[in-house]
Every structure is written in C-alpha cells, then in structure tokens.
Short mmCIF file of C-alpha atoms in Angstrom, two decimals:
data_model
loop_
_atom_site.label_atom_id
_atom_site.label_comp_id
_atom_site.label_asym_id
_atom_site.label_seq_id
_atom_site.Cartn_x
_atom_site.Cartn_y
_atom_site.Cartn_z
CA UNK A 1 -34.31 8.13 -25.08
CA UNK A 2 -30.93 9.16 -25.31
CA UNK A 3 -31.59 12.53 -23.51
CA UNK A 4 -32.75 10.67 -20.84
CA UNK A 5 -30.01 8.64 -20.06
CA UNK A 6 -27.55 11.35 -20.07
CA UNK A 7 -28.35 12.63 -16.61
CA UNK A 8 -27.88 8.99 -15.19
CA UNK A 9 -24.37 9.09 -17.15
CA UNK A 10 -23.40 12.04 -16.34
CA UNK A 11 -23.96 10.81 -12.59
CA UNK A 12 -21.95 7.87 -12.97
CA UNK A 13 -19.25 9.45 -14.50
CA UNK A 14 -19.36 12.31 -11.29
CA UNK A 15 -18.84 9.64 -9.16
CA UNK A 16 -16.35 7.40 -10.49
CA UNK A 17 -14.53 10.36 -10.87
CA UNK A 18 -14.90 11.82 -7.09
CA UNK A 19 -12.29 12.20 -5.19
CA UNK A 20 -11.14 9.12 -2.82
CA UNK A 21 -7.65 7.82 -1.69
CA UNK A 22 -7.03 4.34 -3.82
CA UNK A 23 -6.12 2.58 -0.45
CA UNK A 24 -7.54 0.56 1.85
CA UNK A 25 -8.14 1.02 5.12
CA UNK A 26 -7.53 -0.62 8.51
CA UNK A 27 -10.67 -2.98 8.20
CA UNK A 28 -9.88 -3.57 4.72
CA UNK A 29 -6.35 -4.71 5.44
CA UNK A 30 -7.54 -6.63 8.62
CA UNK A 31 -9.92 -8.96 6.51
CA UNK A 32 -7.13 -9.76 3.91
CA UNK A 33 -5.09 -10.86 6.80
CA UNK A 34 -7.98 -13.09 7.36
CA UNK A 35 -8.09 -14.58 3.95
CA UNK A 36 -4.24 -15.11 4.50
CA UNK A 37 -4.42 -16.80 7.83
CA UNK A 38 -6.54 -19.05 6.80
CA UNK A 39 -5.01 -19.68 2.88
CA UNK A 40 -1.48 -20.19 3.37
CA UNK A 41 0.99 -22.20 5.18
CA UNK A 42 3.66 -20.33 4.90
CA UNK A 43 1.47 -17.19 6.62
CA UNK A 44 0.88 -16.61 9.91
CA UNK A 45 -0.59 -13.31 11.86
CA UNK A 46 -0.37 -12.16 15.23
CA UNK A 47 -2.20 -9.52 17.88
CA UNK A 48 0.82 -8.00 18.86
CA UNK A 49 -1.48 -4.69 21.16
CA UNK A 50 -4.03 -1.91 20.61
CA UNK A 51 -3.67 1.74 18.51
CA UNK A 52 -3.98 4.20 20.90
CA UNK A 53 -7.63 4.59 20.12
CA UNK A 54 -8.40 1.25 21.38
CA UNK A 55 -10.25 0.22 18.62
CA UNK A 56 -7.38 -1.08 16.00
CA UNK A 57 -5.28 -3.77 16.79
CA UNK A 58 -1.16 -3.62 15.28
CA UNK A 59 -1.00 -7.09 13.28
CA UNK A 60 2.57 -8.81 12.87
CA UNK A 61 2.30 -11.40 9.65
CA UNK A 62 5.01 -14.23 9.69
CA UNK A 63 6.01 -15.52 6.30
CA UNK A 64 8.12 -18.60 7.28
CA UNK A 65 8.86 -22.38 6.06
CA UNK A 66 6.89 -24.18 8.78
CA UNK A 67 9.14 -27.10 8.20
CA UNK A 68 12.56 -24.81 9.03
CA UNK A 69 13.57 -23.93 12.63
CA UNK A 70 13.32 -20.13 12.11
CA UNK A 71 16.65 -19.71 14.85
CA UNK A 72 18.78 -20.96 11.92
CA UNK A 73 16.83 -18.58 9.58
CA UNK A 74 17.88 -15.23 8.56
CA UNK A 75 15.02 -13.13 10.51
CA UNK A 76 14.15 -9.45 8.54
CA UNK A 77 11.40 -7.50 10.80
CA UNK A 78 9.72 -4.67 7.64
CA UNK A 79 7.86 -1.77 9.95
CA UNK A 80 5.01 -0.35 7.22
CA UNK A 81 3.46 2.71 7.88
CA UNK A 82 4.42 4.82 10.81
CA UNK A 83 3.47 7.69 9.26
CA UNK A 84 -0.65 7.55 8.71
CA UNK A 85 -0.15 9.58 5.51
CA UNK A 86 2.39 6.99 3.96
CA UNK A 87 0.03 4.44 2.74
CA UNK A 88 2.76 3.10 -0.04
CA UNK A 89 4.42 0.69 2.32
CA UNK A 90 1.03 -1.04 3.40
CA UNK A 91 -0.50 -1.58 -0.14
CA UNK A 92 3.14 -3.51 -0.93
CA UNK A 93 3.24 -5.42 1.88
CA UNK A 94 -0.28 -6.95 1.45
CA UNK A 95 0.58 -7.18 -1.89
CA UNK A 96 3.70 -8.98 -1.23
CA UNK A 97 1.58 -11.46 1.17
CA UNK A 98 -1.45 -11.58 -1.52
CA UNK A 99 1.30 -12.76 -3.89
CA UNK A 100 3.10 -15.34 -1.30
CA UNK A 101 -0.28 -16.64 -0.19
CA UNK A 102 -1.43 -17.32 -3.91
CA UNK A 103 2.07 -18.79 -5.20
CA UNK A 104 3.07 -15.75 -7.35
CA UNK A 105 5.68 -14.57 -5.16
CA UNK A 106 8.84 -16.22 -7.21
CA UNK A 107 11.84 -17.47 -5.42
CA UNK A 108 9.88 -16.93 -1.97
CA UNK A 109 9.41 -20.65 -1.45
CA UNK A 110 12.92 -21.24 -1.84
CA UNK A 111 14.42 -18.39 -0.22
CA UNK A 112 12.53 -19.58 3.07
CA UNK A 113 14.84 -22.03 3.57
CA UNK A 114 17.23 -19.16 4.45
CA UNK A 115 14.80 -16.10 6.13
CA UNK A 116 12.10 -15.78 7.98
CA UNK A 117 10.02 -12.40 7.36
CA UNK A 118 7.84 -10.37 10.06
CA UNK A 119 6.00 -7.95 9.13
CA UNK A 120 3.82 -5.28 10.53
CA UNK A 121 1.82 -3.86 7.46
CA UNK A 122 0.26 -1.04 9.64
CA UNK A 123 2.00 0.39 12.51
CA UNK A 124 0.28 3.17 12.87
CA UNK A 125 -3.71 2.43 11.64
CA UNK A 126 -5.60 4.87 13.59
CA UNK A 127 -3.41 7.92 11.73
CA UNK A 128 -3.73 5.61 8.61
CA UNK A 129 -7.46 5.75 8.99
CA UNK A 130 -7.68 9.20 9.46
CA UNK A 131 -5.01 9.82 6.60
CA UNK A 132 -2.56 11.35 9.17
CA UNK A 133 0.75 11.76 9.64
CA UNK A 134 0.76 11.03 13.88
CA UNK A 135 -0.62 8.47 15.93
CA UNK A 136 -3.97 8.56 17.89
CA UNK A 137 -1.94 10.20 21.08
CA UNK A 138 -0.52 13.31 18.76
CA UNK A 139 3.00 11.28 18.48
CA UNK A 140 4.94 10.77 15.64
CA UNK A 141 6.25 7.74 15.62
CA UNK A 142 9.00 7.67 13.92
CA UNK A 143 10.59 10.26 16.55
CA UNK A 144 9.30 7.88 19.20
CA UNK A 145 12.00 5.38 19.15
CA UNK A 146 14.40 5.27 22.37
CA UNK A 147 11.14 7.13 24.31
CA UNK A 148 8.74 4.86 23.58
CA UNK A 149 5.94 7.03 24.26
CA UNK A 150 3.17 5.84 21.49
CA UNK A 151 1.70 2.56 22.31
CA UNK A 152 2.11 1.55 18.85
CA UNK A 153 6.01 1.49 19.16
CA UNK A 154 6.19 -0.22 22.29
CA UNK A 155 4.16 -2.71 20.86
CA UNK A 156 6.84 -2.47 17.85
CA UNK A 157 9.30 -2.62 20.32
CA UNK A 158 8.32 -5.68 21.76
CA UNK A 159 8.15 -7.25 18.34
CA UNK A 160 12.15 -6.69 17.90
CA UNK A 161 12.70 -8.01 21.55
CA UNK A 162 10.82 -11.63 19.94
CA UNK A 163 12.34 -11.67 17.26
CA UNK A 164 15.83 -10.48 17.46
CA UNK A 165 16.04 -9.95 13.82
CA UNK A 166 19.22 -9.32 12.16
CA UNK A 167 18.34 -6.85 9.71
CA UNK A 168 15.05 -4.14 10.11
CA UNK A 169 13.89 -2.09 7.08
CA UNK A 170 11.53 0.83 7.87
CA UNK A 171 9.24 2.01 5.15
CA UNK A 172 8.17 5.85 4.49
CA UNK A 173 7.45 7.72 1.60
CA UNK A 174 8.46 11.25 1.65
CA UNK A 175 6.14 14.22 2.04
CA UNK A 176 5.47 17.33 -1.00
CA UNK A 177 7.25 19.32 1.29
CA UNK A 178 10.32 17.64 1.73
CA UNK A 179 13.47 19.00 0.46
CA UNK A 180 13.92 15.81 -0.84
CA UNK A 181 12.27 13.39 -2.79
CA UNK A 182 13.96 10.90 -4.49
CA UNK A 183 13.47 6.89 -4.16
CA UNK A 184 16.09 6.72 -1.95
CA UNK A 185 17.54 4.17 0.71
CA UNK A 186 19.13 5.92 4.14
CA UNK A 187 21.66 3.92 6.36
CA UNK A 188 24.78 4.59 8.21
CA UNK A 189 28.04 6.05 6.99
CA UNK A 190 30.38 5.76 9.82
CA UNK A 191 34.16 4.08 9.62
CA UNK A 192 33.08 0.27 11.51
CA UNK A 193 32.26 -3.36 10.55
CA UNK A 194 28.40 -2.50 10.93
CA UNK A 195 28.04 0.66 8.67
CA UNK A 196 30.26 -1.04 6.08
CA UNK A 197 28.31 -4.06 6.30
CA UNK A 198 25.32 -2.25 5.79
CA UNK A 199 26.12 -0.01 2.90
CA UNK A 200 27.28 -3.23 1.00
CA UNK A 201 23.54 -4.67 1.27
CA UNK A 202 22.04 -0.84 0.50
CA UNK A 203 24.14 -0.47 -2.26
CA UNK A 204 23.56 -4.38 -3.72
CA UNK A 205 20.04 -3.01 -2.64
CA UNK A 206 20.03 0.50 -5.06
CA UNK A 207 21.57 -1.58 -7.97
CA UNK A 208 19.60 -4.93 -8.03
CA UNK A 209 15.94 -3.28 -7.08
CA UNK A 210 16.61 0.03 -9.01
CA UNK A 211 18.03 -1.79 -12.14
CA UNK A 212 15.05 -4.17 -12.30
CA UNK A 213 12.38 -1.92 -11.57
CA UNK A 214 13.33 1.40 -14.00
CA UNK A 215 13.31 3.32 -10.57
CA UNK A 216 16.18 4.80 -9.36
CA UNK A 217 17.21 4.30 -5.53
CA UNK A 218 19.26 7.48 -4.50
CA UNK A 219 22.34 6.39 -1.93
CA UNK A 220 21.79 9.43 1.46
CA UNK A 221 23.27 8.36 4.63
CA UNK A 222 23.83 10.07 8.12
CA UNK A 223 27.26 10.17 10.67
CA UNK A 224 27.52 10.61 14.52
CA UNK A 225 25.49 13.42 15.85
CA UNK A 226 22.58 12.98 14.64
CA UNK A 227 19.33 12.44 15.56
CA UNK A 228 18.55 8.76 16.69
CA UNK A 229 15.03 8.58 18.10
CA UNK A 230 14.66 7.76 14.06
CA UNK A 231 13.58 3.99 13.82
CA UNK A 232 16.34 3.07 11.67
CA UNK A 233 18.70 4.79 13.04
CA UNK A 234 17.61 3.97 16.74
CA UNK A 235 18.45 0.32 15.92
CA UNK A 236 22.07 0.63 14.33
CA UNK A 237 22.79 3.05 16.98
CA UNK A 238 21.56 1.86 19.98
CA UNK A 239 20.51 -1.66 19.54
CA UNK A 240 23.30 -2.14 16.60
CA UNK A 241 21.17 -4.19 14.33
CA UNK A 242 21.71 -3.81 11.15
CA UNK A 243 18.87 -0.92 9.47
CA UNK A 244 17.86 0.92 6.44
CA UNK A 245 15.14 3.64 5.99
CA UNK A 246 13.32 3.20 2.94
CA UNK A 247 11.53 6.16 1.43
CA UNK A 248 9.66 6.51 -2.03
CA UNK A 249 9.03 9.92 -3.75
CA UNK A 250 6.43 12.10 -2.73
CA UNK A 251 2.85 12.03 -5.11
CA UNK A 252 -0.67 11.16 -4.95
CA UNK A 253 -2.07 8.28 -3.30
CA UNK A 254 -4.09 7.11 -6.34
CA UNK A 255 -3.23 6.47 -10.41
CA UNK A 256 -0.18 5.33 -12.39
CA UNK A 257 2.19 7.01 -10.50
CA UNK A 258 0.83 5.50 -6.79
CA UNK A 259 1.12 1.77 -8.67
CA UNK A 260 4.90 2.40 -9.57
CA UNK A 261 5.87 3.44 -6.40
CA UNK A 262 3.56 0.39 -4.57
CA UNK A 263 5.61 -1.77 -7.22
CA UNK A 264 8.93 -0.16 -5.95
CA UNK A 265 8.55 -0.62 -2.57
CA UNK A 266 6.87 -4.39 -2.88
CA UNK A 267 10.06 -5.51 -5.08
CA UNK A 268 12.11 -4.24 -2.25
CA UNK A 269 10.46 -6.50 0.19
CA UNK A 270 10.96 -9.52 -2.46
CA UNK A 271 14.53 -8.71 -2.92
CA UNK A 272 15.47 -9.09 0.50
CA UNK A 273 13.78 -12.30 0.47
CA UNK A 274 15.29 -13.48 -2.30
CA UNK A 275 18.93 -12.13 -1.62
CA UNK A 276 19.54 -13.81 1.44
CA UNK A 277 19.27 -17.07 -0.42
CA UNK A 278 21.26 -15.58 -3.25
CA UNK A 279 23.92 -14.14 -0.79
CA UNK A 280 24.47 -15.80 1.80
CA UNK A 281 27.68 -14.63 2.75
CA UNK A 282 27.19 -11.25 2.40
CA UNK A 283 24.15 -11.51 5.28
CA UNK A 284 26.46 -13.82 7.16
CA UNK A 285 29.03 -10.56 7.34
CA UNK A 286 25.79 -8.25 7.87
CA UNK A 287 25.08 -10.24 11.19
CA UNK A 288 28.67 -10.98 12.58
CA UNK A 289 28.98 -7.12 12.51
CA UNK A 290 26.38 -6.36 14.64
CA UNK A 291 28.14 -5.36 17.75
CA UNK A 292 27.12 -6.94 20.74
CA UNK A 293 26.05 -9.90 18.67
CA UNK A 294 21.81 -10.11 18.48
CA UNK A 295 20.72 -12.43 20.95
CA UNK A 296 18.25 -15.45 20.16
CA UNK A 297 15.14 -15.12 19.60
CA UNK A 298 12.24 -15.72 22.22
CA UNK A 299 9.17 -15.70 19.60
CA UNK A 300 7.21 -14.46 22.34
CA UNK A 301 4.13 -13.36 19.81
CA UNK A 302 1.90 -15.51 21.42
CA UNK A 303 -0.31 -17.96 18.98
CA UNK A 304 -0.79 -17.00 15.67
CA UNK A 305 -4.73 -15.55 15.40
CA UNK A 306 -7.26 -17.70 13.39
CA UNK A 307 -9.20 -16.33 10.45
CA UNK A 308 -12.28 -15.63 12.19
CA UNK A 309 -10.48 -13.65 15.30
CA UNK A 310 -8.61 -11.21 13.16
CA UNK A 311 -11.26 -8.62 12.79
CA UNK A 312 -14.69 -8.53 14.78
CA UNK A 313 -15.46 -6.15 12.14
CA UNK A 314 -14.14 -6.31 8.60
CA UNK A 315 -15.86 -4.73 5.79
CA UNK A 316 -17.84 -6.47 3.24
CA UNK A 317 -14.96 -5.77 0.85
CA UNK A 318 -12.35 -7.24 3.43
CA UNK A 319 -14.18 -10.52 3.89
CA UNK A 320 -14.37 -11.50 0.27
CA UNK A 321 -10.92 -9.96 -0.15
CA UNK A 322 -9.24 -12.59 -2.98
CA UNK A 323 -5.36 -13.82 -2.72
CA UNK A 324 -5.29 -12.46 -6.18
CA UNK A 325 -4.42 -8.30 -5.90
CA UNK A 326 -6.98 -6.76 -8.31
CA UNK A 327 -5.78 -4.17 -10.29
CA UNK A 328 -7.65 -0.57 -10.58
CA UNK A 329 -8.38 0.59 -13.69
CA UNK A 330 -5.77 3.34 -14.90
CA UNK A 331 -7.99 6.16 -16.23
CA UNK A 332 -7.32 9.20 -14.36
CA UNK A 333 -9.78 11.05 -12.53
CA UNK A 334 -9.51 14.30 -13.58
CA UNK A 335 -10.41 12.33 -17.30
CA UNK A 336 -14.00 10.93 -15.47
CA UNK A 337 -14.46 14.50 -14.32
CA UNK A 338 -14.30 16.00 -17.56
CA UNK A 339 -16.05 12.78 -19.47
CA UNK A 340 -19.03 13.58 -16.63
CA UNK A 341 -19.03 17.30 -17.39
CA UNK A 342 -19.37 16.72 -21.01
CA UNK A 343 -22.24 14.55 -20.29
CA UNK A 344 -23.91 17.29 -17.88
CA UNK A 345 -23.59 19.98 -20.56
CA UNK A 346 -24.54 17.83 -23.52
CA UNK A 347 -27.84 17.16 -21.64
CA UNK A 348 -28.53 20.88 -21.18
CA UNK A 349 -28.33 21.52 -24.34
CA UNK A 350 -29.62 18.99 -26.60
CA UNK A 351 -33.04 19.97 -28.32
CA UNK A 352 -35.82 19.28 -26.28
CA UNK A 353 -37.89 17.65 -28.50
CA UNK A 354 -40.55 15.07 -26.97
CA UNK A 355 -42.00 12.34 -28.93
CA UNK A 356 -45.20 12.36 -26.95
CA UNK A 357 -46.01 15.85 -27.43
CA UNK A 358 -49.82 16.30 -28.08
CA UNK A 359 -50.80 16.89 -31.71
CA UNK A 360 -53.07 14.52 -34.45
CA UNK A 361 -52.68 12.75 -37.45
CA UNK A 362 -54.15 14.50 -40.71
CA UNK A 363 -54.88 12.41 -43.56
CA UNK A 364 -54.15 13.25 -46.75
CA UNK A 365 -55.67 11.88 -49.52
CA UNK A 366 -54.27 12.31 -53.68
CA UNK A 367 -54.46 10.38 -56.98
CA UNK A 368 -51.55 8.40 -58.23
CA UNK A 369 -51.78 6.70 -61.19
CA UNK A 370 -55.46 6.84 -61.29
CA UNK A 371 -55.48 5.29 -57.94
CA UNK A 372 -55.95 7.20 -54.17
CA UNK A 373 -53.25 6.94 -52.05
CA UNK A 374 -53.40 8.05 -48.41
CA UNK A 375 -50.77 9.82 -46.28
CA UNK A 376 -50.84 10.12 -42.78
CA UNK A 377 -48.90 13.73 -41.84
CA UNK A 378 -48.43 14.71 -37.63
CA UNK A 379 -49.76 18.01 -36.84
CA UNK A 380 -47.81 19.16 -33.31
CA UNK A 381 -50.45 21.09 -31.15
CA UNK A 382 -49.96 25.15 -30.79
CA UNK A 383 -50.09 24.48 -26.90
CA UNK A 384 -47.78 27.29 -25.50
CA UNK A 385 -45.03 25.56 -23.39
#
C-alpha cells in the first residue's frame, strides 16, 4: 500500500516544489481591488487609462477620511511598479490596503485626519504580467518622465496634475546586476529649502522605518547634472514637489527573504501615513519649500469604480480574494524538490513484493499434546516474472 502511494507523493511534492513567482498578477490584484471597493469606506479605486496592450487598465486606490475635505489633507501620491520585474512594491501596497480595509492598519484611521493617500499599485501591469522590466511599447518607464512617451506615465502624469500632491514616493527594487543593492532611500542633495526639506523626512524616514523593521535604509542622493527623466527626480526638479526613490535589495521573488523585503517596503507606506499626523510641522516645512508652491487640487479621477466594474475578468482566486493577507507557507522550494526526489527514488527501489501474487495455501497437519493441530503455510508460485 505504501509503495503505491509514493508515486502520488512524490508528484505532489514535484509540484509544490515547481518553480513559480509568489506574486500575483494583474487579474489577481484587480479582484482584490474589488473586494476593497466594495469593503471599506475609507477605500476608493479609480480607472485612471489603458496599458499599452489595451487589455489592463492602471488603477489609482484612494485611502481617505470621507468625512475630511482632502484640500486641507496632506496628499502623498506612492507610484508601485514601473518596472514589470519589481513586484515588491505591489504585494505591499495591496497589503497595506488589505490591512486598512480590514482594520489592522494601526494609526491609519487617525492619521487620515491629516493625509490623504493615492496610490497606483501597478503602473506598469502588462510588463508585470509578463515579468518584465519595460512596458508593453518597449519603454522603460522610469526614463519616461518629462517625455511622456508610455501611455502608462501619461496616465501617471495625469494622476499628479489631480492631485497635486505634496510629497511622491516611487517604489523599485534593485536588479542582481546593480552595482548597488542596499535598502536604500534616494532624494536630492542640493544647497535649497526643498532638498533640505526633503532629506529631513528621508533621514526621519531611514531611522524610524529602518530602526523598527531590523532593515537598514542606506542614505544615496544625486546633485545638478544629472539625469532627470527619473520619476523622482523629474518631480523635485522640474515640477519641485517634494520626492524620494525607494528601492529594496535585489533577491528572489518568492520565500523568507521576498516577505522581509514586502514587509520593508509596506511599513514604509504606513510610516508616511502615520508621520504626517505625528509631524506635522515637519510636512508643513516639506510643502512651503516646494518652489512655485503646488497648486490645488482638481480631483479630476472621475467616479470612483464599483466592485463589479473593476475587472470584467478576475480570476477565481481574485474574486474570493479575503481583506485578510494570507500568508505562504515558508518551506523553501529547493526543500519540496529534494523531499519529492526522495520520494521518487524511495519508490524505485523499495522491494517489489505483491501481496496478491499467485501461490496456495498448504496445510499442515502435527500432534500436540496428543491433539492435531493444523497450520496453514503460503506457497508463492514458481511463475517466472
């Protein structure tokens, strides 16, 4: 019996162990959005254009007090995922929502008194689908800015223009071929009001969400000269609102080590929520510095998109998509692998003995004790195999 099953385990252990990124993709995020459109209050999502495939819209989630005039707010825009092949920043921010939507997000409720968030979880989903670094039109995005060739950051583009935020984070995680790797946070490092401004927030930033997570957040920065069709860098630059690129180290997209740098980059997003209620001053100073001043918002985003219109086609998954963010089991795959080997050659090599071969009983008769006892002994057959 037990030989038998050890083909079947050996199967299931193959494939829980094959290889497959641990993130989801653009349907998969597009029916959580659902769930959150239609769970929460303080969540609301937006059709903000098309990928340049056609076939994936670019999302824009709202986490706001409905009861606050978001003008008075202080507005953050988060841009997730320019790069197809950074999934990190996604899988926080729908954590981050998950978390809001469900009432485990703590200090959000009160800190809305004081921000508004916008957040687009997937700017680039048809490279995300395709696990690639450029958009659908061959364009990396993230050298688009100030060109405004890609679709998908015109669309981004427009986002800024409605919201007028006063402070835009950008979220990458760095490539294995990078020179450099660290957690790190990148903003300007020039002599004015606005690069001063900002490195007091990056470096309340590298202390408060390092220190709390065990994760270091290395300080880089950049001067005049360089380039600027970089997102961040495009808006302290050009459209002088405050910026900071975000980047986590380089690793796989699965395991221990993708759930610590998911955590990282989601207690980022939760620290600026929270720090703009806990410093209110300090983002006071942040937007006085911008230079011109950031006009008012026009909240042009049109009306916020029902459950049932988000996605004509979420996955199975997607739809019944809880609030609550599951979490994976940790065993690593190369362990299934070798746990599904060992069953493969354990089943090859166990005797082969079959307890249905052919054969008959011969009786065997003998005195005991002055009485006859019989014994029943199995004769195997000499059938050649």
């Amino acid at each position: 019996m037990v030989r038998r099953l050890l083909p079947l385990l050996a199967l299931a252990l193959l494939l829980i162990g094959s290889p497959a990124y641990a993130v989801m993709s653009y349907s998969t995020m597009a029916g959580r959005l659902a769930v959150l459109a239609a769970h929460s209050p303080l969540v609301n999502v937006y059709n903000v254009g098309k990928a340049a495939s056609g076939d994936r819209s670019l999302w824009v989630a709202s986490v706001r007090d409905p009861n606050v005039d978001a003008i008075s707010t202080t507005r953050i825009l988060i841009l997730c995922r320019q790069h197809g092949d950074e999934p990190v920043s996604t899988e926080a921010a729908m954590g981050f929502l998950e978390r809001v939507a469900s009432g485990t997000a703590p200090g959000v409720p009160t800190a809305l008194k004081h921000t508004s968030l916008y957040i687009l979880p997937m700017v680039n989903p048809d490279g995300a689908d395709k696990m690639t670094r450029r958009s659908g039109q061959g364009i990396d995005l993230n050298r688009d800015w100030g060109r405004f060739n890609g679709v998908e950051t015109q669309a981004a583009y427009r986002v800024f223009k409605a919201v007028r935020p006063q402070f835009v984070i950008d979220m990458h995680s760095w490539d294995k071929e990078d020179p450099y790797r660290a957690n790190c946070l990148e903003g300007p490092r020039m002599a004015t009001p606005l690069s001063n401004a900002v490195r007091e927030l990056d470096r309340r930033a590298r202390m408060e969400v390092g220190d709390g997570t065990g994760q270091a957040l290395s300080e880089i920065g950049y001067s005049t000269g360089i380039e600027t069709t970089l997102c961040h860098r495009y808006m302290v630059e050009t459209l002088h609102t405050p910026s900071l690129l975000f980047e986590t180290t380089a690793g796989m997209d699965e395991g221990d080590e993708f759930t610590r740098r998911v955590d990282l980059a989601r207690t980022m997003i939760l620290w600026l929520v929270r720090d703009t209620s806990a410093n209110p001053e300090s983002w006071h100073r942040l937007a006085a510095a911008a230079n011109p001043p950031t006009p008012r918002p026009t909240f042009a985003l049109g009306d916020p998109i029902g459950a049932s219109r988000i996605s004509s086609t979420p996955s199975k998954a997607a739809q019944i998509a809880s609030v609550t963010p599951l979490q994976p089991f940790r065993l690593p795959r190369t362990i299934w692998w070798a746990l599904g080997m060992c069953a493969v050659l354990v089943g090859l090599t166990a005797k082969r003995s079959d307890p249905y071969e052919a054969g008959y009983v011969r009786v065997d008769r003998t005195i005991r004790n002055g009485k006859s006892v019989a014994r029943g002994v199995y004769v195997a057959s000499n059938r050649s195999k």
